[in-house]
Amino acid sequence: MGCFIMKLSYEDKVQIYELRKQEGEQLKWDVNGRKLGKK
């Protein structure tokens, strides 16, 4: 895994980081939405 990451360019790393951040936000909202829905 480490070698694969080293081959990625800086731009690729930034893109992946942004995608993961967006996915994380999405998951947070989904969880919060379900909690509110249960109430």
JSON list of C-alpha atoms in Angstrom, two decimals:
[
{"chain": "A", "resi": 1, "resn": "MET", "atom": "CA", "xyz": [0.00, 0.00, 0.00]},
{"chain": "A", "resi": 2, "resn": "GLY", "atom": "CA", "xyz": [2.81, 2.40, 0.91]},
{"chain": "A", "resi": 3, "resn": "CYS", "atom": "CA", "xyz": [4.49, 2.03, -2.49]},
{"chain": "A", "resi": 4, "resn": "PHE", "atom": "CA", "xyz": [1.20, 2.70, -4.26]},
{"chain": "A", "resi": 5, "resn": "ILE", "atom": "CA", "xyz": [0.67, 5.95, -2.33]},
{"chain": "A", "resi": 6, "resn": "MET", "atom": "CA", "xyz": [4.23, 7.10, -3.09]},
{"chain": "A", "resi": 7, "resn": "LYS", "atom": "CA", "xyz": [3.53, 6.71, -6.83]},
{"chain": "A", "resi": 8, "resn": "LEU", "atom": "CA", "xyz": [0.53, 9.03, -6.64]},
{"chain": "A", "resi": 9, "resn": "SER", "atom": "CA", "xyz": [1.16, 12.63, -7.56]},
{"chain": "A", "resi": 10, "resn": "TYR", "atom": "CA", "xyz": [0.44, 15.41, -5.06]},
{"chain": "A", "resi": 11, "resn": "GLU", "atom": "CA", "xyz": [-2.68, 16.41, -7.02]},
{"chain": "A", "resi": 12, "resn": "ASP", "atom": "CA", "xyz": [-4.01, 12.85, -6.83]},
{"chain": "A", "resi": 13, "resn": "LYS", "atom": "CA", "xyz": [-3.49, 12.84, -3.06]},
{"chain": "A", "resi": 14, "resn": "VAL", "atom": "CA", "xyz": [-5.36, 16.13, -2.71]},
{"chain": "A", "resi": 15, "resn": "GLN", "atom": "CA", "xyz": [-8.23, 14.82, -4.84]},
{"chain": "A", "resi": 16, "resn": "ILE", "atom": "CA", "xyz": [-8.48, 11.62, -2.80]},
{"chain": "A", "resi": 17, "resn": "TYR", "atom": "CA", "xyz": [-8.34, 13.62, 0.44]},
{"chain": "A", "resi": 18, "resn": "GLU", "atom": "CA", "xyz": [-11.15, 15.92, -0.73]},
{"chain": "A", "resi": 19, "resn": "LEU", "atom": "CA", "xyz": [-13.28, 12.96, -1.83]},
{"chain": "A", "resi": 20, "resn": "ARG", "atom": "CA", "xyz": [-12.79, 11.25, 1.53]},
{"chain": "A", "resi": 21, "resn": "LYS", "atom": "CA", "xyz": [-13.65, 14.47, 3.35]},
{"chain": "A", "resi": 22, "resn": "GLN", "atom": "CA", "xyz": [-16.87, 14.84, 1.33]},
{"chain": "A", "resi": 23, "resn": "GLU", "atom": "CA", "xyz": [-17.77, 11.19, 1.95]},
{"chain": "A", "resi": 24, "resn": "GLY", "atom": "CA", "xyz": [-17.16, 11.70, 5.66]},
{"chain": "A", "resi": 25, "resn": "GLU", "atom": "CA", "xyz": [-19.47, 14.73, 5.71]},
{"chain": "A", "resi": 26, "resn": "GLN", "atom": "CA", "xyz": [-22.10, 12.73, 3.80]},
{"chain": "A", "resi": 27, "resn": "LEU", "atom": "CA", "xyz": [-21.91, 9.90, 6.35]},
{"chain": "A", "resi": 28, "resn": "LYS", "atom": "CA", "xyz": [-22.23, 12.35, 9.25]},
{"chain": "A", "resi": 29, "resn": "TRP", "atom": "CA", "xyz": [-25.33, 13.91, 7.73]},
{"chain": "A", "resi": 30, "resn": "ASP", "atom": "CA", "xyz": [-26.84, 10.47, 7.00]},
{"chain": "A", "resi": 31, "resn": "VAL", "atom": "CA", "xyz": [-26.34, 9.39, 10.62]},
{"chain": "A", "resi": 32, "resn": "ASN", "atom": "CA", "xyz": [-27.75, 12.67, 11.96]},
{"chain": "A", "resi": 33, "resn": "GLY", "atom": "CA", "xyz": [-30.71, 12.41, 9.59]},
{"chain": "A", "resi": 34, "resn": "ARG", "atom": "CA", "xyz": [-31.52, 8.90, 10.79]},
{"chain": "A", "resi": 35, "resn": "LYS", "atom": "CA", "xyz": [-31.27, 9.99, 14.43]},
{"chain": "A", "resi": 36, "resn": "LEU", "atom": "CA", "xyz": [-33.65, 12.88, 13.79]},
{"chain": "A", "resi": 37, "resn": "GLY", "atom": "CA", "xyz": [-35.98, 10.60, 11.81]},
{"chain": "A", "resi": 38, "resn": "LYS", "atom": "CA", "xyz": [-36.23, 8.13, 14.70]},
{"chain": "A", "resi": 39, "resn": "LYS", "atom": "CA", "xyz": [-37.29, 10.89, 17.09]}
]
